mmCIF file of C-alpha atoms and ligand atoms in Angstrom:
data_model
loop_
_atom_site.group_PDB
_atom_site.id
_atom_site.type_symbol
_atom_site.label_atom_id
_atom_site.label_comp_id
_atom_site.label_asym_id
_atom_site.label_seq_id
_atom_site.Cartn_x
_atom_site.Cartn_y
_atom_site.Cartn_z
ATOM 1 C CA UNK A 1 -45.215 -73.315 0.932
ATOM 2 C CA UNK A 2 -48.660 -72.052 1.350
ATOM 3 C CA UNK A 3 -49.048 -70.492 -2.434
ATOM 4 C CA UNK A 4 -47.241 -69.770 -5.225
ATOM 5 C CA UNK A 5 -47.859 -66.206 -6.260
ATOM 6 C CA UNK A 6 -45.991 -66.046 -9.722
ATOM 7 C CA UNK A 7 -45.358 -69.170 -11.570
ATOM 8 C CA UNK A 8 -42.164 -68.780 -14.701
ATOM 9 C CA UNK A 9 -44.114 -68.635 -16.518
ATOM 10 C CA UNK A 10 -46.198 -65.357 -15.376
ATOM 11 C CA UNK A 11 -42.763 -63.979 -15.004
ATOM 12 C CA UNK A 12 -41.735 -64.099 -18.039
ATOM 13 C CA UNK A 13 -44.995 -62.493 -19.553
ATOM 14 C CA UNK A 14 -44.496 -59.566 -17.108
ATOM 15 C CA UNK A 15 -40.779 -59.689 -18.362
ATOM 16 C CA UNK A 16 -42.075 -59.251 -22.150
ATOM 17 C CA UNK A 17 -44.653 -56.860 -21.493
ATOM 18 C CA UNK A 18 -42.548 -54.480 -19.715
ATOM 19 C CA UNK A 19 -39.519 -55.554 -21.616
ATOM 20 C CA UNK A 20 -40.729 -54.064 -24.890
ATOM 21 C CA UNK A 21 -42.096 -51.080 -23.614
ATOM 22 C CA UNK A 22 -38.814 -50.294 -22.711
ATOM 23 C CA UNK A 23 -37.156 -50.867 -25.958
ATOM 24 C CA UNK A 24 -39.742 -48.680 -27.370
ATOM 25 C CA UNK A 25 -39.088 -46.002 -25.125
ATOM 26 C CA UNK A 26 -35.411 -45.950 -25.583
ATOM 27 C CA UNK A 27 -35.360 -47.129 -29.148
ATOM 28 C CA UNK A 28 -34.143 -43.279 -30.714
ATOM 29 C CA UNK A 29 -31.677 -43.121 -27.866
ATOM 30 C CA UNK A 30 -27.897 -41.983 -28.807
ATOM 31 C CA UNK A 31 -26.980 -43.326 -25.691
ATOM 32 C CA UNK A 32 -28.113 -46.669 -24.611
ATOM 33 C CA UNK A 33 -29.681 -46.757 -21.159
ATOM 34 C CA UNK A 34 -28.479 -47.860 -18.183
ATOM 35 C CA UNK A 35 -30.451 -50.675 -16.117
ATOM 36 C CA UNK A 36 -29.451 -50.567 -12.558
ATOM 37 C CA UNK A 37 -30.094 -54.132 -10.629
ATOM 38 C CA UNK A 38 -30.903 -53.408 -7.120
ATOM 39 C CA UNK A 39 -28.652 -56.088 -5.386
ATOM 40 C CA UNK A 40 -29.357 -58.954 -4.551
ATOM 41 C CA UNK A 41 -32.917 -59.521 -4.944
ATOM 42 C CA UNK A 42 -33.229 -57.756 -8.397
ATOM 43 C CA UNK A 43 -30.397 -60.009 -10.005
ATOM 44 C CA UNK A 44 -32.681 -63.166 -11.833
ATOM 45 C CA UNK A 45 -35.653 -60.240 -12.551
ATOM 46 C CA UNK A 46 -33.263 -58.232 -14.001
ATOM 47 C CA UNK A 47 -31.708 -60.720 -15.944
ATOM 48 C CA UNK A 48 -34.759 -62.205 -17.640
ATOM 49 C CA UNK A 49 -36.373 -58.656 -18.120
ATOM 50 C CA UNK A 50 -33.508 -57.423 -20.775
ATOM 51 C CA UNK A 51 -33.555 -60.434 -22.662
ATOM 52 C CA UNK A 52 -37.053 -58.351 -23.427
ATOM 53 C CA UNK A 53 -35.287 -54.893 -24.147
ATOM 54 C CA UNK A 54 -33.661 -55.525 -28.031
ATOM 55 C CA UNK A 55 -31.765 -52.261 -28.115
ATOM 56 C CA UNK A 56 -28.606 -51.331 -27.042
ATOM 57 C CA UNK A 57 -28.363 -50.888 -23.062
ATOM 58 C CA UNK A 58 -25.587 -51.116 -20.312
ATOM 59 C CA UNK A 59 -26.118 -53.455 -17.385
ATOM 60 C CA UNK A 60 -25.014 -51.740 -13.601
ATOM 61 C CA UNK A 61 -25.765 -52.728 -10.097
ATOM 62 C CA UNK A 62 -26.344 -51.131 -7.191
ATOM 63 C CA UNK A 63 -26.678 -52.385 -3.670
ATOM 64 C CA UNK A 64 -29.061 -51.511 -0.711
ATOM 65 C CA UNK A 65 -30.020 -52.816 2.718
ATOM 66 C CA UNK A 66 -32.812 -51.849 4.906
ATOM 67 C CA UNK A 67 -34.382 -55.193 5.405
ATOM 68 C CA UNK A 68 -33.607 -57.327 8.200
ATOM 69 C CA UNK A 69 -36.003 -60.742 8.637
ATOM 70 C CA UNK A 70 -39.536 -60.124 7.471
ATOM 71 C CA UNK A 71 -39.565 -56.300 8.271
ATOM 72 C CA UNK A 72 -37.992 -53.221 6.826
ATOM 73 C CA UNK A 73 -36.018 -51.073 9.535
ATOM 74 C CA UNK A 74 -36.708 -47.858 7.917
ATOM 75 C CA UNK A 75 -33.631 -46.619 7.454
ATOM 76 C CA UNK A 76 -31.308 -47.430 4.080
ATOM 77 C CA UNK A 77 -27.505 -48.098 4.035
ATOM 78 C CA UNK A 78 -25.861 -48.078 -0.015
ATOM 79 C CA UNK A 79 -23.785 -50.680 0.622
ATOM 80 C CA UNK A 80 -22.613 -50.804 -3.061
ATOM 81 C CA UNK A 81 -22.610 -47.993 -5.830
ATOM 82 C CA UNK A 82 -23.172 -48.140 -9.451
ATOM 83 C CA UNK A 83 -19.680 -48.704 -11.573
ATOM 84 C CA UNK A 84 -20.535 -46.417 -14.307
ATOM 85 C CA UNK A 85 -20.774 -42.689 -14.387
ATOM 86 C CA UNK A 86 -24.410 -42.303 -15.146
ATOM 87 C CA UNK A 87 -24.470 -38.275 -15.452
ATOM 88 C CA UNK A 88 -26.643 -37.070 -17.743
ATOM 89 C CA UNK A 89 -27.689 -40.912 -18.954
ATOM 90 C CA UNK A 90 -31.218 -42.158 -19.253
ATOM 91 C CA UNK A 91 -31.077 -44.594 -16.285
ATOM 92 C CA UNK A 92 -33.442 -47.550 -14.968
ATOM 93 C CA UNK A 93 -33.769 -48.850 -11.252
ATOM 94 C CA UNK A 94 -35.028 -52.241 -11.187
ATOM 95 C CA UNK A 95 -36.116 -53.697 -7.710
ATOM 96 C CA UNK A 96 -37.601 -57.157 -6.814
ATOM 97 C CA UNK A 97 -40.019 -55.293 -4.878
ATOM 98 C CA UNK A 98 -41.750 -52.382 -3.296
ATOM 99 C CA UNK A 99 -43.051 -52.449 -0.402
ATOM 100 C CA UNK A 100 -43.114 -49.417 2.208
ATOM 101 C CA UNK A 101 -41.420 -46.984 -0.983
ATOM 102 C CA UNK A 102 -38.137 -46.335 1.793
ATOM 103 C CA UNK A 103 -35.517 -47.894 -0.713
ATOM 104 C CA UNK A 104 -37.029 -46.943 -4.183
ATOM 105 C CA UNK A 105 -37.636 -43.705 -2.766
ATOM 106 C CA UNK A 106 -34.361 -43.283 -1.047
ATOM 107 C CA UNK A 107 -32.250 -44.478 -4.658
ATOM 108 C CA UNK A 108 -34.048 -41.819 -6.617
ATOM 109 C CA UNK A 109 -32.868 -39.051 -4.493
ATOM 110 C CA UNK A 110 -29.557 -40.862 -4.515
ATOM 111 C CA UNK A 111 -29.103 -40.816 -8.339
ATOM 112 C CA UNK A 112 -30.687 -37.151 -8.586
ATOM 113 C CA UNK A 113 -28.252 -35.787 -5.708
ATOM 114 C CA UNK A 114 -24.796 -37.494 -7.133
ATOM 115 C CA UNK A 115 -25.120 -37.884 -10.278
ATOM 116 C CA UNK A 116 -27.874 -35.980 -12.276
ATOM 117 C CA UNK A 117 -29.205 -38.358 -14.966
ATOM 118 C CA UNK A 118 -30.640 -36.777 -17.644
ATOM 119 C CA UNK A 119 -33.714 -39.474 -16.633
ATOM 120 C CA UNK A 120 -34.826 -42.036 -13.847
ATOM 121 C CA UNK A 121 -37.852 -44.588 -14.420
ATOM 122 C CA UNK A 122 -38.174 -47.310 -11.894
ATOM 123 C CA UNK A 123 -39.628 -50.684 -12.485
ATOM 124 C CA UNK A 124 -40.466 -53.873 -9.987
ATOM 125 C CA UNK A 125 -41.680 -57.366 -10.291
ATOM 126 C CA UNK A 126 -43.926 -56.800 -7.291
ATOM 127 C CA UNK A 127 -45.754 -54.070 -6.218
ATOM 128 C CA UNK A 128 -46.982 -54.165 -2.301
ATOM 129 C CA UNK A 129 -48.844 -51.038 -2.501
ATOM 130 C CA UNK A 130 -50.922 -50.997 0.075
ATOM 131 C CA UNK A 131 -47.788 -50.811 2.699
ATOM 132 C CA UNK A 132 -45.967 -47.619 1.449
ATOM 133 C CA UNK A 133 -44.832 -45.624 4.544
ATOM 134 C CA UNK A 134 -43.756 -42.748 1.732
ATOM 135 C CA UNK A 135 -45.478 -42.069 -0.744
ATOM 136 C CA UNK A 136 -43.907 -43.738 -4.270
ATOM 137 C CA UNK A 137 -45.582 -44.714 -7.360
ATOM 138 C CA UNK A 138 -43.855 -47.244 -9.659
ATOM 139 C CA UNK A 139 -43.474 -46.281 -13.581
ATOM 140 C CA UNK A 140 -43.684 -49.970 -14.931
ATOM 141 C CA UNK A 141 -45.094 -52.780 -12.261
ATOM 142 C CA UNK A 142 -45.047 -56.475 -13.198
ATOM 143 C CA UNK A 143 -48.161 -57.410 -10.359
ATOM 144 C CA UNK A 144 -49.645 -55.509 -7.395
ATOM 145 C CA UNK A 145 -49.630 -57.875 -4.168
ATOM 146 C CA UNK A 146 -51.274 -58.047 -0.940
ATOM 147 C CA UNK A 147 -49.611 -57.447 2.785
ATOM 148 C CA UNK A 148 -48.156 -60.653 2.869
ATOM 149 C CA UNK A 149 -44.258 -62.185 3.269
ATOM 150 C CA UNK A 150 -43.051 -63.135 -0.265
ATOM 151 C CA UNK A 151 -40.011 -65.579 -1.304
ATOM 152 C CA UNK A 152 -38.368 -66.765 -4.293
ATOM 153 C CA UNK A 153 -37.217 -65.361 -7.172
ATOM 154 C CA UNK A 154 -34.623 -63.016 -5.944
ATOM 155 C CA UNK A 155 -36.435 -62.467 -3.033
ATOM 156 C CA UNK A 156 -34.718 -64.116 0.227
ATOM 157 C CA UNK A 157 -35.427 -64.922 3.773
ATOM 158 C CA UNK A 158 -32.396 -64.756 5.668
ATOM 159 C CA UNK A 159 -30.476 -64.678 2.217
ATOM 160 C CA UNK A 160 -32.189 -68.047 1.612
ATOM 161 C CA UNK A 161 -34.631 -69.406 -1.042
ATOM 162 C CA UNK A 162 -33.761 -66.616 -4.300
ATOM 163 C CA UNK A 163 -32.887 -69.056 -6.361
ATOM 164 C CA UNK A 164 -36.523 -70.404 -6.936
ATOM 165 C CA UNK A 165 -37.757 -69.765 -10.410
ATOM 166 C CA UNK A 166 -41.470 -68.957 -8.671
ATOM 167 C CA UNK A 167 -42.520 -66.550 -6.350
ATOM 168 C CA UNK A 168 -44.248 -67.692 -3.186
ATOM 169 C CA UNK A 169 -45.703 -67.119 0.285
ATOM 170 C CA UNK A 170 -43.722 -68.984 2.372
ATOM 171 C CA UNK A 171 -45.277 -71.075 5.812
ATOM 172 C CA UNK A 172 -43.965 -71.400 9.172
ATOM 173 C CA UNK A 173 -42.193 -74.511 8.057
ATOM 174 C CA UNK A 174 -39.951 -72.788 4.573
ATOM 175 C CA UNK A 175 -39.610 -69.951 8.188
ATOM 176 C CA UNK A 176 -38.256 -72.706 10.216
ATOM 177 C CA UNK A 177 -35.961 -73.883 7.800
ATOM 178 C CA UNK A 178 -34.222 -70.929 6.650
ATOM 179 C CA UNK A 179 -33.737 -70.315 10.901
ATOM 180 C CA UNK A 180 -32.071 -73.639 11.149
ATOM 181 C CA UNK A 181 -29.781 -73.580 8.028
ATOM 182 C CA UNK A 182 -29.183 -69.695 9.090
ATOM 183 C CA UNK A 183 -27.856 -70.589 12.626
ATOM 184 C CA UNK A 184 -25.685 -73.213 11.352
ATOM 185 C CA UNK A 185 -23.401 -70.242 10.011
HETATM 186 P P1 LIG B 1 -39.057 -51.116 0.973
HETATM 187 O O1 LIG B 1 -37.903 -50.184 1.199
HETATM 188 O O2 LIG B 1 -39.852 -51.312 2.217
HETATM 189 O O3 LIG B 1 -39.922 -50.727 -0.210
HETATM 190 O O4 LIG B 1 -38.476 -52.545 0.711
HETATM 191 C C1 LIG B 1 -37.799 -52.851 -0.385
HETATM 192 C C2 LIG B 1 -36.896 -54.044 -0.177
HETATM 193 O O5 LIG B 1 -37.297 -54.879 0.913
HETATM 194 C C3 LIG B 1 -36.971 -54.908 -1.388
HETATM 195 O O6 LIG B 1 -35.973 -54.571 -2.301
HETATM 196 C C4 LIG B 1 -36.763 -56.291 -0.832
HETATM 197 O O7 LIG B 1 -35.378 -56.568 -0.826
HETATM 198 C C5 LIG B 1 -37.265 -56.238 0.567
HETATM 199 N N1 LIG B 1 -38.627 -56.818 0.665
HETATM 200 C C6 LIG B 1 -39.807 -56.171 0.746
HETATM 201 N N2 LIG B 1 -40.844 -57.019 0.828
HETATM 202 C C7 LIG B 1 -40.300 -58.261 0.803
HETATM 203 C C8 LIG B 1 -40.881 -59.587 0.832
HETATM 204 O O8 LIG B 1 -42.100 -59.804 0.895
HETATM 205 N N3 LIG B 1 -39.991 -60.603 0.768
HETATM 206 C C9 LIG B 1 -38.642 -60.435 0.685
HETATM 207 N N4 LIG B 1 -38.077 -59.221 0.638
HETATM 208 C C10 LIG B 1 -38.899 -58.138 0.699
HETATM 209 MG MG1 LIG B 2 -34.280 -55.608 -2.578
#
């Protein structure tokens, strides 16, 4: 590993912060919102971030691919939708990370087109901003990051190495590994 970018601990005071904003935003709601878990990487930041949100809310997923290795390929299959019928629902997309804006940018048209909500705010752990290819601007970000290859978390190389409770840059060795243990299956 050559450095660990987010320790738990960090984490979890991102989680708050942003946590309780939320429950103060939605706090009046009739409805209770519905957080949306961008599959897979989104799954332990999602989890930890509404143990933050004390008000009524509805847990969905969602899942995406564009990624393949350590770049994105620019274009975005939905591989999975959401299971509830969020028309006219206050809804919130929560992603591991943004980095070139293709997937964030790509769900929000997604959930306008189909299904209408009556409102979309999008939050991320990680923020790469300086790599957007379109132009997208976060409405609650847990840390702005450099350029650089991230792991951990949620956040996978070859599917490998989410299940960290840190978030790291990985070196050519954590690279190597996840190519060996990869091409054993
Ligand atoms: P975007 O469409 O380029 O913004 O990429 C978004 C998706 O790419 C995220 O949901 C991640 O799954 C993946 N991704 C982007 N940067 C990284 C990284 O540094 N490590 C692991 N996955 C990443
Ligand atoms: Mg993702």
């Amino acid at each position: 590993m050559k450095k660990i970018i987010l320790t738990y601990e960090e984490i979890s005071k991102r989680c708050k912060l942003i946590g309780e904003q939320l429950a103060t935003r939605y706090r009046f709601n009739d409805t209770p919102p519905v957080f949306i878990g961008v599959m897979k990487g989104a799954i332990p930041f999602l989890t930890d971030l509404v143990t933050y949100v004390d008000i009524p809310l509805i847990i969905d997923y969602i899942q995406v691919g564009s990624f393949n290795g350590t770049e994105s390929t620019g274009t975005v299959v939905l591989k999975k939708d959401v299971t509830q019928d969020v028309r006219n629902r206050d809804i919130v997309i929560v992603e591991d990370i943004v980095d070139s804006g293709i997937s964030m940018a790509f769900l929000v048209d997604y959930f306008q087109r189909k299904y209408q909500p009556k409102s979309i705010v999008t939050v991320a752990l990680l923020d790469k901003k300086c790599n957007r290819k379109v132009p997208f601007e976060l409405d609650y970000a847990g840390e702005e990051i450099e350029n650089v290859f991230v792991m951990g978390y949620g956040l996978d190389y070859k599917d490998l190495y989410r299940n960290t409770r840190y978030v790291f840059v990985p070196d050519e060795e954590d690279i190597k590994k996840c190519e060996e243990i990869s091409s054993r299956y």
